Amino acid sequence: MKEIRTKVSQYFDQLNTHWKSLPIQKQQHYTLYIFIIYLILTAGLICKIWFDAGTYKEIALEQFENPIPIAIKNQSKAMNSLVNFSKNKNYV
């Protein structure tokens, strides 16, 4: 684990020295290009969400179906010992 950490640290140090060795104007251009790509991706994502939200029609509100069948519901009551005790009232 320490080897991986040192290799990653060395790699980032190497990238940092390479970045600092670039002229300031080139650093500004790279930063500007990355920011423009970020803006294009953000605008594209916002447009996609906007168009997807506009294509949906009304949401139909309906009653939910019971996911548990009635037969299984009755079996679960029989398995529960607390329900049996409270029904019989044989406890002290």
JSON list of N, CA and C in Angstrom, two decimals, residues 54-88:
[
{"chain": "A", "resi": 54, "resn": "GLY", "atom": "N", "xyz": [-39.68, 17.85, -20.96]},
{"chain": "A", "resi": 54, "resn": "GLY", "atom": "CA", "xyz": [-40.76, 18.40, -21.77]},
{"chain": "A", "resi": 54, "resn": "GLY", "atom": "C", "xyz": [-41.54, 17.34, -22.53]},
{"chain": "A", "resi": 55, "resn": "THR", "atom": "N", "xyz": [-40.96, 16.16, -22.72]},
{"chain": "A", "resi": 55, "resn": "THR", "atom": "CA", "xyz": [-41.63, 15.12, -23.51]},
{"chain": "A", "resi": 55, "resn": "THR", "atom": "C", "xyz": [-42.59, 14.28, -22.69]},
{"chain": "A", "resi": 56, "resn": "TYR", "atom": "N", "xyz": [-42.53, 14.33, -21.39]},
{"chain": "A", "resi": 56, "resn": "TYR", "atom": "CA", "xyz": [-43.41, 13.52, -20.56]},
{"chain": "A", "resi": 56, "resn": "TYR", "atom": "C", "xyz": [-44.81, 14.13, -20.53]},
{"chain": "A", "resi": 57, "resn": "LYS", "atom": "N", "xyz": [-45.80, 13.24, -20.58]},
{"chain": "A", "resi": 57, "resn": "LYS", "atom": "CA", "xyz": [-47.18, 13.70, -20.45]},
{"chain": "A", "resi": 57, "resn": "LYS", "atom": "C", "xyz": [-47.56, 13.65, -18.98]},
{"chain": "A", "resi": 58, "resn": "GLU", "atom": "N", "xyz": [-48.85, 13.80, -18.73]},
{"chain": "A", "resi": 58, "resn": "GLU", "atom": "CA", "xyz": [-49.30, 13.77, -17.34]},
{"chain": "A", "resi": 58, "resn": "GLU", "atom": "C", "xyz": [-49.00, 12.43, -16.70]},
{"chain": "A", "resi": 59, "resn": "ILE", "atom": "N", "xyz": [-48.73, 12.47, -15.44]},
{"chain": "A", "resi": 59, "resn": "ILE", "atom": "CA", "xyz": [-48.49, 11.24, -14.69]},
{"chain": "A", "resi": 59, "resn": "ILE", "atom": "C", "xyz": [-49.84, 10.73, -14.19]},
{"chain": "A", "resi": 60, "resn": "ALA", "atom": "N", "xyz": [-50.14, 9.49, -14.54]},
{"chain": "A", "resi": 60, "resn": "ALA", "atom": "CA", "xyz": [-51.42, 8.91, -14.11]},
{"chain": "A", "resi": 60, "resn": "ALA", "atom": "C", "xyz": [-51.30, 8.47, -12.66]},
{"chain": "A", "resi": 61, "resn": "LEU", "atom": "N", "xyz": [-52.20, 8.96, -11.85]},
{"chain": "A", "resi": 61, "resn": "LEU", "atom": "CA", "xyz": [-52.22, 8.56, -10.45]},
{"chain": "A", "resi": 61, "resn": "LEU", "atom": "C", "xyz": [-53.24, 7.44, -10.30]},
{"chain": "A", "resi": 62, "resn": "GLU", "atom": "N", "xyz": [-52.76, 6.28, -9.95]},
{"chain": "A", "resi": 62, "resn": "GLU", "atom": "CA", "xyz": [-53.63, 5.13, -9.79]},
{"chain": "A", "resi": 62, "resn": "GLU", "atom": "C", "xyz": [-53.39, 4.50, -8.44]},
{"chain": "A", "resi": 63, "resn": "GLN", "atom": "N", "xyz": [-54.32, 3.65, -8.04]},
{"chain": "A", "resi": 63, "resn": "GLN", "atom": "CA", "xyz": [-54.17, 2.94, -6.78]},
{"chain": "A", "resi": 63, "resn": "GLN", "atom": "C", "xyz": [-53.14, 1.85, -6.96]},
{"chain": "A", "resi": 64, "resn": "PHE", "atom": "N", "xyz": [-52.27, 1.69, -5.98]},
{"chain": "A", "resi": 64, "resn": "PHE", "atom": "CA", "xyz": [-51.24, 0.67, -6.03]},
{"chain": "A", "resi": 64, "resn": "PHE", "atom": "C", "xyz": [-51.84, -0.70, -5.78]},
{"chain": "A", "resi": 65, "resn": "GLU", "atom": "N", "xyz": [-51.28, -1.69, -6.45]},
{"chain": "A", "resi": 65, "resn": "GLU", "atom": "CA", "xyz": [-51.68, -3.07, -6.19]},
{"chain": "A", "resi": 65, "resn": "GLU", "atom": "C", "xyz": [-50.88, -3.58, -5.01]},
{"chain": "A", "resi": 66, "resn": "ASN", "atom": "N", "xyz": [-51.49, -4.45, -4.23]},
{"chain": "A", "resi": 66, "resn": "ASN", "atom": "CA", "xyz": [-50.83, -5.03, -3.08]},
{"chain": "A", "resi": 66, "resn": "ASN", "atom": "C", "xyz": [-49.78, -6.02, -3.57]},
{"chain": "A", "resi": 67, "resn": "PRO", "atom": "N", "xyz": [-48.50, -5.82, -3.24]},
{"chain": "A", "resi": 67, "resn": "PRO", "atom": "CA", "xyz": [-47.47, -6.73, -3.72]},
{"chain": "A", "resi": 67, "resn": "PRO", "atom": "C", "xyz": [-47.46, -8.07, -2.99]},
{"chain": "A", "resi": 68, "resn": "ILE", "atom": "N", "xyz": [-48.11, -8.15, -1.83]},
{"chain": "A", "resi": 68, "resn": "ILE", "atom": "CA", "xyz": [-48.14, -9.39, -1.06]},
{"chain": "A", "resi": 68, "resn": "ILE", "atom": "C", "xyz": [-49.49, -10.06, -1.28]},
{"chain": "A", "resi": 69, "resn": "PRO", "atom": "N", "xyz": [-49.50, -11.25, -1.84]},
{"chain": "A", "resi": 69, "resn": "PRO", "atom": "CA", "xyz": [-50.79, -11.94, -2.02]},
{"chain": "A", "resi": 69, "resn": "PRO", "atom": "C", "xyz": [-51.46, -12.22, -0.68]},
{"chain": "A", "resi": 70, "resn": "ILE", "atom": "N", "xyz": [-52.78, -12.38, -0.71]},
{"chain": "A", "resi": 70, "resn": "ILE", "atom": "CA", "xyz": [-53.55, -12.57, 0.52]},
{"chain": "A", "resi": 70, "resn": "ILE", "atom": "C", "xyz": [-53.17, -13.87, 1.22]},
{"chain": "A", "resi": 71, "resn": "ALA", "atom": "N", "xyz": [-52.89, -14.93, 0.46]},
{"chain": "A", "resi": 71, "resn": "ALA", "atom": "CA", "xyz": [-52.53, -16.22, 1.07]},
{"chain": "A", "resi": 71, "resn": "ALA", "atom": "C", "xyz": [-51.24, -16.10, 1.88]},
{"chain": "A", "resi": 72, "resn": "ILE", "atom": "N", "xyz": [-50.28, -15.42, 1.37]},
{"chain": "A", "resi": 72, "resn": "ILE", "atom": "CA", "xyz": [-49.01, -15.26, 2.10]},
{"chain": "A", "resi": 72, "resn": "ILE", "atom": "C", "xyz": [-49.23, -14.38, 3.32]},
{"chain": "A", "resi": 73, "resn": "LYS", "atom": "N", "xyz": [-50.10, -13.40, 3.20]},
{"chain": "A", "resi": 73, "resn": "LYS", "atom": "CA", "xyz": [-50.37, -12.52, 4.33]},
{"chain": "A", "resi": 73, "resn": "LYS", "atom": "C", "xyz": [-50.99, -13.31, 5.50]},
{"chain": "A", "resi": 74, "resn": "ASN", "atom": "N", "xyz": [-51.90, -14.24, 5.19]},
{"chain": "A", "resi": 74, "resn": "ASN", "atom": "CA", "xyz": [-52.52, -15.05, 6.23]},
{"chain": "A", "resi": 74, "resn": "ASN", "atom": "C", "xyz": [-51.51, -16.00, 6.87]},
{"chain": "A", "resi": 75, "resn": "GLN", "atom": "N", "xyz": [-50.59, -16.55, 6.11]},
{"chain": "A", "resi": 75, "resn": "GLN", "atom": "CA", "xyz": [-49.58, -17.45, 6.66]},
{"chain": "A", "resi": 75, "resn": "GLN", "atom": "C", "xyz": [-48.64, -16.70, 7.59]},
{"chain": "A", "resi": 76, "resn": "SER", "atom": "N", "xyz": [-48.31, -15.47, 7.26]},
{"chain": "A", "resi": 76, "resn": "SER", "atom": "CA", "xyz": [-47.40, -14.72, 8.11]},
{"chain": "A", "resi": 76, "resn": "SER", "atom": "C", "xyz": [-48.03, -14.41, 9.46]},
{"chain": "A", "resi": 77, "resn": "LYS", "atom": "N", "xyz": [-49.36, -14.24, 9.50]},
{"chain": "A", "resi": 77, "resn": "LYS", "atom": "CA", "xyz": [-50.02, -14.01, 10.78]},
{"chain": "A", "resi": 77, "resn": "LYS", "atom": "C", "xyz": [-49.98, -15.27, 11.65]},
{"chain": "A", "resi": 78, "resn": "ALA", "atom": "N", "xyz": [-50.11, -16.43, 11.02]},
{"chain": "A", "resi": 78, "resn": "ALA", "atom": "CA", "xyz": [-50.09, -17.68, 11.77]},
{"chain": "A", "resi": 78, "resn": "ALA", "atom": "C", "xyz": [-48.70, -17.96, 12.32]},
{"chain": "A", "resi": 79, "resn": "MET", "atom": "N", "xyz": [-47.68, -17.52, 11.65]},
{"chain": "A", "resi": 79, "resn": "MET", "atom": "CA", "xyz": [-46.31, -17.77, 12.09]},
{"chain": "A", "resi": 79, "resn": "MET", "atom": "C", "xyz": [-45.90, -16.86, 13.24]},
{"chain": "A", "resi": 80, "resn": "ASN", "atom": "N", "xyz": [-46.54, -15.74, 13.39]},
{"chain": "A", "resi": 80, "resn": "ASN", "atom": "CA", "xyz": [-46.17, -14.79, 14.40]},
{"chain": "A", "resi": 80, "resn": "ASN", "atom": "C", "xyz": [-46.73, -15.24, 15.75]},
{"chain": "A", "resi": 81, "resn": "SER", "atom": "N", "xyz": [-45.84, -15.57, 16.69]},
{"chain": "A", "resi": 81, "resn": "SER", "atom": "CA", "xyz": [-46.28, -16.09, 17.98]},
{"chain": "A", "resi": 81, "resn": "SER", "atom": "C", "xyz": [-46.88, -15.01, 18.86]},
{"chain": "A", "resi": 82, "resn": "LEU", "atom": "N", "xyz": [-46.48, -13.77, 18.69]},
{"chain": "A", "resi": 82, "resn": "LEU", "atom": "CA", "xyz": [-47.03, -12.70, 19.52]},
{"chain": "A", "resi": 82, "resn": "LEU", "atom": "C", "xyz": [-48.50, -12.49, 19.23]},
{"chain": "A", "resi": 83, "resn": "VAL", "atom": "N", "xyz": [-48.89, -12.64, 17.98]},
{"chain": "A", "resi": 83, "resn": "VAL", "atom": "CA", "xyz": [-50.30, -12.49, 17.63]},
{"chain": "A", "resi": 83, "resn": "VAL", "atom": "C", "xyz": [-51.11, -13.60, 18.27]},
{"chain": "A", "resi": 84, "resn": "ASN", "atom": "N", "xyz": [-50.59, -14.84, 18.27]},
{"chain": "A", "resi": 84, "resn": "ASN", "atom": "CA", "xyz": [-51.31, -15.97, 18.86]},
{"chain": "A", "resi": 84, "resn": "ASN", "atom": "C", "xyz": [-51.51, -15.77, 20.36]},
{"chain": "A", "resi": 85, "resn": "PHE", "atom": "N", "xyz": [-50.48, -15.29, 21.05]},
{"chain": "A", "resi": 85, "resn": "PHE", "atom": "CA", "xyz": [-50.59, -15.07, 22.48]},
{"chain": "A", "resi": 85, "resn": "PHE", "atom": "C", "xyz": [-51.63, -14.00, 22.80]},
{"chain": "A", "resi": 86, "resn": "SER", "atom": "N", "xyz": [-51.62, -12.94, 22.03]},
{"chain": "A", "resi": 86, "resn": "SER", "atom": "CA", "xyz": [-52.55, -11.86, 22.35]},
{"chain": "A", "resi": 86, "resn": "SER", "atom": "C", "xyz": [-53.99, -12.27, 22.03]},
{"chain": "A", "resi": 87, "resn": "LYS", "atom": "N", "xyz": [-54.19, -13.14, 21.04]},
{"chain": "A", "resi": 87, "resn": "LYS", "atom": "CA", "xyz": [-55.53, -13.59, 20.73]},
{"chain": "A", "resi": 87, "resn": "LYS", "atom": "C", "xyz": [-56.05, -14.56, 21.79]},
{"chain": "A", "resi": 88, "resn": "ASN", "atom": "N", "xyz": [-55.20, -15.49, 22.24]},
{"chain": "A", "resi": 88, "resn": "ASN", "atom": "CA", "xyz": [-55.63, -16.49, 23.21]},
{"chain": "A", "resi": 88, "resn": "ASN", "atom": "C", "xyz": [-55.70, -15.95, 24.63]}
]
